[in-house]
């Protein structure tokens, strides 16, 4: 699941660099770092949630 999230955010960040999306907060090419940071945070949260529901040994 985390790999899918990373690939999705990497693709959206690449699109942002090529042609800005125009979404609020993403008006310029230099705003691609926001997508990368968001992808990282979502991935970390997914790992934490998965670890919370993993049965303990």
GROMACS .gro file of N, CA, C and O in nm:
model
  228
    1UNK      N    1   0.083  -0.119   0.000
    1UNK     CA    2   0.000   0.000   0.000
    1UNK      C    3   0.087   0.125   0.000
    1UNK      O    4   0.056   0.222  -0.069
    2UNK      N    5   0.194   0.124   0.080
    2UNK     CA    6   0.278   0.243   0.088
    2UNK      C    7   0.351   0.269  -0.044
    2UNK      O    8   0.374   0.385  -0.079
    3UNK      N    9   0.383   0.164  -0.117
    3UNK     CA   10   0.449   0.183  -0.247
    3UNK      C   11   0.354   0.250  -0.346
    3UNK      O   12   0.396   0.334  -0.425
    4UNK      N   13   0.227   0.212  -0.341
    4UNK     CA   14   0.128   0.274  -0.430
    4UNK      C   15   0.116   0.422  -0.398
    4UNK      O   16   0.109   0.506  -0.488
    5UNK      N   17   0.113   0.455  -0.270
    5UNK     CA   18   0.102   0.595  -0.228
    5UNK      C   19   0.223   0.674  -0.277
    5UNK      O   20   0.209   0.784  -0.331
    6UNK      N   21   0.343   0.618  -0.259
    6UNK     CA   22   0.464   0.688  -0.303
    6UNK      C   23   0.467   0.708  -0.454
    6UNK      O   24   0.503   0.816  -0.502
    7UNK      N   25   0.426   0.606  -0.530
    7UNK     CA   26   0.425   0.618  -0.676
    7UNK      C   27   0.324   0.723  -0.719
    7UNK      O   28   0.351   0.805  -0.808
    8UNK      N   29   0.207   0.724  -0.656
    8UNK     CA   30   0.105   0.823  -0.690
    8UNK      C   31   0.154   0.965  -0.665
    8UNK      O   32   0.144   1.051  -0.753
    9UNK      N   33   0.210   0.990  -0.547
    9UNK     CA   34   0.256   1.125  -0.516
    9UNK      C   35   0.377   1.164  -0.601
    9UNK      O   36   0.393   1.280  -0.637
   10UNK      N   37   0.463   1.069  -0.635
   10UNK     CA   38   0.576   1.099  -0.723
   10UNK      C   39   0.527   1.137  -0.862
   10UNK      O   40   0.580   1.231  -0.924
   11UNK      N   41   0.426   1.067  -0.911
   11UNK     CA   42   0.371   1.099  -1.043
   11UNK      C   43   0.306   1.237  -1.043
   11UNK      O   44   0.325   1.316  -1.136
   12UNK      N   45   0.230   1.268  -0.939
   12UNK     CA   46   0.165   1.399  -0.931
   12UNK      C   47   0.270   1.509  -0.918
   12UNK      O   48   0.256   1.617  -0.978
   13UNK      N   49   0.377   1.485  -0.841
   13UNK     CA   50   0.483   1.585  -0.829
   13UNK      C   51   0.553   1.605  -0.963
   13UNK      O   52   0.588   1.719  -0.998
   14UNK      N   53   0.573   1.499  -1.039
   14UNK     CA   54   0.636   1.512  -1.171
   14UNK      C   55   0.547   1.592  -1.265
   14UNK      O   56   0.596   1.677  -1.340
   15UNK      N   57   0.418   1.567  -1.259
   15UNK     CA   58   0.325   1.645  -1.341
   15UNK      C   59   0.329   1.791  -1.300
   15UNK      O   60   0.325   1.881  -1.385
   16UNK      N   61   0.339   1.817  -1.170
   16UNK     CA   62   0.345   1.955  -1.119
   16UNK      C   63   0.467   2.027  -1.174
   16UNK      O   64   0.460   2.146  -1.205
   17UNK      N   65   0.580   1.957  -1.184
   17UNK     CA   66   0.702   2.020  -1.235
   17UNK      C   67   0.688   2.051  -1.384
   17UNK      O   68   0.731   2.156  -1.431
   18UNK      N   69   0.624   1.960  -1.458
   18UNK     CA   70   0.608   1.980  -1.602
   18UNK      C   71   0.506   2.091  -1.631
   18UNK      O   72   0.532   2.182  -1.708
   19UNK      N   73   0.389   2.079  -1.571
   19UNK     CA   74   0.283   2.178  -1.590
   19UNK      C   75   0.208   2.194  -1.458
   19UNK      O   76   0.145   2.098  -1.412
   20UNK      N   77   0.215   2.309  -1.397
   20UNK     CA   78   0.149   2.327  -1.267
   20UNK      C   79   0.001   2.293  -1.273
   20UNK      O   80  -0.069   2.322  -1.370
   21UNK      N   81  -0.047   2.228  -1.167
   21UNK     CA   82  -0.184   2.179  -1.163
   21UNK      C   83  -0.286   2.291  -1.145
   21UNK      O   84  -0.398   2.280  -1.188
   22UNK      N   85  -0.247   2.398  -1.076
   22UNK     CA   86  -0.337   2.510  -1.055
   22UNK      C   87  -0.429   2.493  -0.935
   22UNK      O   88  -0.518   2.573  -0.912
   23UNK      N   89  -0.408   2.386  -0.858
   23UNK     CA   90  -0.487   2.367  -0.737
   23UNK      C   91  -0.445   2.469  -0.633
   23UNK      O   92  -0.335   2.525  -0.640
   24UNK      N   93  -0.530   2.500  -0.535
   24UNK     CA   94  -0.491   2.594  -0.429
   24UNK      C   95  -0.361   2.549  -0.361
   24UNK      O   96  -0.350   2.436  -0.316
   25UNK      N   97  -0.264   2.636  -0.358
   25UNK     CA   98  -0.134   2.603  -0.300
   25UNK      C   99  -0.037   2.539  -0.397
   25UNK      O  100   0.077   2.514  -0.362
   26UNK      N  101  -0.081   2.509  -0.518
   26UNK     CA  102   0.004   2.444  -0.618
   26UNK      C  103  -0.001   2.521  -0.750
   26UNK      O  104  -0.023   2.466  -0.857
   27UNK      N  105   0.020   2.650  -0.742
   27UNK     CA  106   0.010   2.735  -0.860
   27UNK      C  107   0.140   2.743  -0.940
   27UNK      O  108   0.139   2.778  -1.057
   28UNK      N  109   0.254   2.711  -0.876
   28UNK     CA  110   0.385   2.727  -0.940
   28UNK      C  111   0.458   2.593  -0.946
   28UNK      O  112   0.429   2.502  -0.869
   29UNK      N  113   0.554   2.583  -1.035
   29UNK     CA  114   0.633   2.460  -1.046
   29UNK      C  115   0.714   2.433  -0.921
   29UNK      O  116   0.736   2.318  -0.885
   30UNK      N  117   0.755   2.539  -0.854
   30UNK     CA  118   0.837   2.521  -0.734
   30UNK      C  119   0.758   2.463  -0.616
   30UNK      O  120   0.815   2.431  -0.513
   31UNK      N  121   0.627   2.448  -0.630
   31UNK     CA  122   0.543   2.393  -0.524
   31UNK      C  123   0.539   2.240  -0.524
   31UNK      O  124   0.466   2.181  -0.444
   32UNK      N  125   0.616   2.175  -0.609
   32UNK     CA  126   0.616   2.028  -0.615
   32UNK      C  127   0.667   1.967  -0.484
   32UNK      O  128   0.628   1.855  -0.450
   33UNK      N  129   0.748   2.039  -0.409
   33UNK     CA  130   0.797   1.986  -0.281
   33UNK      C  131   0.682   1.961  -0.184
   33UNK      O  132   0.690   1.871  -0.100
   34UNK      N  133   0.575   2.036  -0.195
   34UNK     CA  134   0.459   2.016  -0.107
   34UNK      C  135   0.396   1.880  -0.132
   34UNK      O  136   0.353   1.812  -0.038
   35UNK      N  137   0.392   1.839  -0.258
   35UNK     CA  138   0.339   1.707  -0.291
   35UNK      C  139   0.430   1.596  -0.238
   35UNK      O  140   0.382   1.495  -0.186
   36UNK      N  141   0.560   1.616  -0.250
   36UNK     CA  142   0.655   1.517  -0.199
   36UNK      C  143   0.645   1.505  -0.048
   36UNK      O  144   0.644   1.394   0.007
   37UNK      N  145   0.634   1.618   0.021
   37UNK     CA  146   0.621   1.616   0.166
   37UNK      C  147   0.488   1.552   0.207
   37UNK      O  148   0.483   1.474   0.304
   38UNK      N  149   0.382   1.581   0.135
   38UNK     CA  150   0.253   1.521   0.165
   38UNK      C  151   0.255   1.370   0.145
   38UNK      O  152   0.199   1.296   0.225
   39UNK      N  153   0.319   1.326   0.039
   39UNK     CA  154   0.332   1.182   0.015
   39UNK      C  155   0.410   1.113   0.125
   39UNK      O  156   0.375   1.003   0.168
   40UNK      N  157   0.516   1.177   0.171
   40UNK     CA  158   0.595   1.120   0.280
   40UNK      C  159   0.512   1.110   0.407
   40UNK      O  160   0.514   1.006   0.475
   41UNK      N  161   0.437   1.214   0.439
   41UNK     CA  162   0.355   1.212   0.560
   41UNK      C  163   0.244   1.107   0.553
   41UNK      O  164   0.218   1.037   0.652
   42UNK      N  165   0.181   1.094   0.438
   42UNK     CA  166   0.076   0.992   0.422
   42UNK      C  167   0.136   0.853   0.436
   42UNK      O  168   0.077   0.764   0.499
   43UNK      N  169   0.254   0.832   0.381
   43UNK     CA  170   0.320   0.702   0.393
   43UNK      C  171   0.355   0.670   0.538
   43UNK      O  172   0.332   0.559   0.585
   44UNK      N  173   0.407   0.768   0.610
   44UNK     CA  174   0.440   0.747   0.751
   44UNK      C  175   0.315   0.714   0.831
   44UNK      O  176   0.315   0.623   0.914
   45UNK      N  177   0.206   0.786   0.804
   45UNK     CA  178   0.081   0.759   0.875
   45UNK      C  179   0.028   0.619   0.842
   45UNK      O  180  -0.023   0.549   0.930
   46UNK      N  181   0.041   0.575   0.717
   46UNK     CA  182  -0.005   0.441   0.679
   46UNK      C  183   0.077   0.334   0.751
   46UNK      O  184   0.021   0.232   0.795
   47UNK      N  185   0.207   0.356   0.763
   47UNK     CA  186   0.291   0.260   0.835
   47UNK      C  187   0.254   0.255   0.982
   47UNK      O  188   0.247   0.148   1.043
   48UNK      N  189   0.229   0.370   1.043
   48UNK     CA  190   0.192   0.374   1.184
   48UNK      C  191   0.059   0.304   1.207
   48UNK      O  192   0.044   0.224   1.301
   49UNK      N  193  -0.039   0.330   1.122
   49UNK     CA  194  -0.170   0.265   1.137
   49UNK      C  195  -0.157   0.113   1.117
   49UNK      O  196  -0.217   0.035   1.192
   50UNK      N  197  -0.078   0.070   1.022
   50UNK     CA  198  -0.058  -0.074   0.999
   50UNK      C  199   0.011  -0.137   1.119
   50UNK      O  200  -0.023  -0.249   1.159
   51UNK      N  201   0.105  -0.068   1.179
   51UNK     CA  202   0.176  -0.121   1.296
   51UNK      C  203   0.084  -0.130   1.418
   51UNK      O  204   0.097  -0.219   1.501
   52UNK      N  205  -0.011  -0.037   1.428
   52UNK     CA  206  -0.102  -0.038   1.542
   52UNK      C  207  -0.195  -0.159   1.538
   52UNK      O  208  -0.232  -0.213   1.643
   53UNK      N  209  -0.234  -0.204   1.420
   53UNK     CA  210  -0.329  -0.314   1.408
   53UNK      C  211  -0.262  -0.448   1.383
   53UNK      O  212  -0.331  -0.548   1.362
   54UNK      N  213  -0.130  -0.452   1.388
   54UNK     CA  214  -0.059  -0.577   1.371
   54UNK      C  215  -0.063  -0.654   1.503
   54UNK      O  216  -0.036  -0.597   1.610
   55UNK      N  217  -0.094  -0.783   1.500
   55UNK     CA  218  -0.099  -0.860   1.625
   55UNK      C  219   0.038  -0.869   1.689
   55UNK      O  220   0.139  -0.887   1.620
   56UNK      N  221   0.042  -0.854   1.819
   56UNK     CA  222   0.171  -0.861   1.889
   56UNK      C  223   0.214  -1.006   1.906
   56UNK      O  224   0.132  -1.098   1.916
   57UNK      N  225   0.345  -1.025   1.909
   57UNK     CA  226   0.399  -1.162   1.916
   57UNK      C  227   0.404  -1.214   2.056
   57UNK      O  228   0.402  -1.160   2.154
   0.00000   0.00000   0.00000
